[in-house]
Amino acid sequence: RLRILDIKSQCWRHPRFRKEFTSYDIYAAVLDEGVTDLAGFRDRLAGRGITID
């Protein structure tokens, strides 16, 4: 849960949040794929053609 909240707190203000990626993507990345930090989440999104800086 803390990992999810940490990633979400770093992403929720991003202009693409809720347009190209959502909270569901964060949950799925952490719970289903073992993502542990923002860098890992960025990598997951990059695999889908979405970049966040």
PDB file of C-alpha atoms in Angstrom:
ATOM      1  CA  ARG A   1       0.000   0.000   0.000  1.00  0.00           C
ATOM      2  CA  LEU A   2       2.802   2.437   0.822  1.00  0.00           C
ATOM      3  CA  ARG A   3       4.428   1.831  -2.557  1.00  0.00           C
ATOM      4  CA  ILE A   4       1.152   2.580  -4.316  1.00  0.00           C
ATOM      5  CA  LEU A   5       0.655   5.775  -2.345  1.00  0.00           C
ATOM      6  CA  ASP A   6       4.248   6.860  -2.913  1.00  0.00           C
ATOM      7  CA  ILE A   7       3.998   6.456  -6.692  1.00  0.00           C
ATOM      8  CA  LYS A   8       0.554   8.027  -6.816  1.00  0.00           C
ATOM      9  CA  SER A   9       1.690  11.038  -4.771  1.00  0.00           C
ATOM     10  CA  GLN A  10       4.408  11.655  -7.358  1.00  0.00           C
ATOM     11  CA  CYS A  11       2.084  11.255 -10.349  1.00  0.00           C
ATOM     12  CA  TRP A  12      -1.312  12.706  -9.516  1.00  0.00           C
ATOM     13  CA  ARG A  13      -0.446  16.236 -10.671  1.00  0.00           C
ATOM     14  CA  HIS A  14       1.024  15.093 -13.968  1.00  0.00           C
ATOM     15  CA  PRO A  15      -0.987  16.481 -16.911  1.00  0.00           C
ATOM     16  CA  ARG A  16      -1.348  12.990 -18.419  1.00  0.00           C
ATOM     17  CA  PHE A  17      -2.767  11.486 -15.216  1.00  0.00           C
ATOM     18  CA  ARG A  18      -6.353  10.380 -15.795  1.00  0.00           C
ATOM     19  CA  LYS A  19      -5.901  10.926 -19.532  1.00  0.00           C
ATOM     20  CA  GLU A  20      -3.221   8.403 -20.477  1.00  0.00           C
ATOM     21  CA  PHE A  21      -2.681   6.564 -17.192  1.00  0.00           C
ATOM     22  CA  THR A  22      -4.769   6.200 -14.053  1.00  0.00           C
ATOM     23  CA  SER A  23      -4.643   4.948 -10.495  1.00  0.00           C
ATOM     24  CA  TYR A  24      -5.561   1.533 -11.869  1.00  0.00           C
ATOM     25  CA  ASP A  25      -2.259   1.479 -13.768  1.00  0.00           C
ATOM     26  CA  ILE A  26      -0.375   2.231 -10.563  1.00  0.00           C
ATOM     27  CA  TYR A  27      -2.204  -0.504  -8.637  1.00  0.00           C
ATOM     28  CA  ALA A  28      -1.668  -3.029 -11.434  1.00  0.00           C
ATOM     29  CA  ALA A  29       2.012  -2.165 -11.723  1.00  0.00           C
ATOM     30  CA  VAL A  30       2.626  -2.636  -8.004  1.00  0.00           C
ATOM     31  CA  LEU A  31       0.326  -5.562  -7.246  1.00  0.00           C
ATOM     32  CA  ASP A  32       0.569  -7.556 -10.473  1.00  0.00           C
ATOM     33  CA  GLU A  33       4.030  -6.721 -11.761  1.00  0.00           C
ATOM     34  CA  GLY A  34       6.028  -6.018  -8.611  1.00  0.00           C
ATOM     35  CA  VAL A  35       6.884  -2.400  -9.405  1.00  0.00           C
ATOM     36  CA  THR A  36       8.382  -0.808  -6.294  1.00  0.00           C
ATOM     37  CA  ASP A  37       9.123   2.795  -7.223  1.00  0.00           C
ATOM     38  CA  LEU A  38       8.487   5.630  -9.652  1.00  0.00           C
ATOM     39  CA  ALA A  39      11.349   4.578 -11.926  1.00  0.00           C
ATOM     40  CA  GLY A  40       9.796   1.147 -12.333  1.00  0.00           C
ATOM     41  CA  PHE A  41       6.409   2.674 -13.015  1.00  0.00           C
ATOM     42  CA  ARG A  42       7.939   4.965 -15.647  1.00  0.00           C
ATOM     43  CA  ASP A  43       9.494   1.911 -17.300  1.00  0.00           C
ATOM     44  CA  ARG A  44       6.124   0.156 -17.338  1.00  0.00           C
ATOM     45  CA  LEU A  45       4.449   3.167 -18.936  1.00  0.00           C
ATOM     46  CA  ALA A  46       7.286   3.527 -21.451  1.00  0.00           C
ATOM     47  CA  GLY A  47       6.537  -0.028 -22.543  1.00  0.00           C
ATOM     48  CA  ARG A  48       3.073   1.232 -23.454  1.00  0.00           C
ATOM     49  CA  GLY A  49       4.448   4.272 -25.283  1.00  0.00           C
ATOM     50  CA  ILE A  50       3.695   6.753 -22.479  1.00  0.00           C
ATOM     51  CA  THR A  51       6.473   8.923 -21.097  1.00  0.00           C
ATOM     52  CA  ILE A  52       6.305  10.908 -17.881  1.00  0.00           C
ATOM     53  CA  ASP A  53       9.072  13.166 -16.653  1.00  0.00           C
TER      54      ASP A  53
END
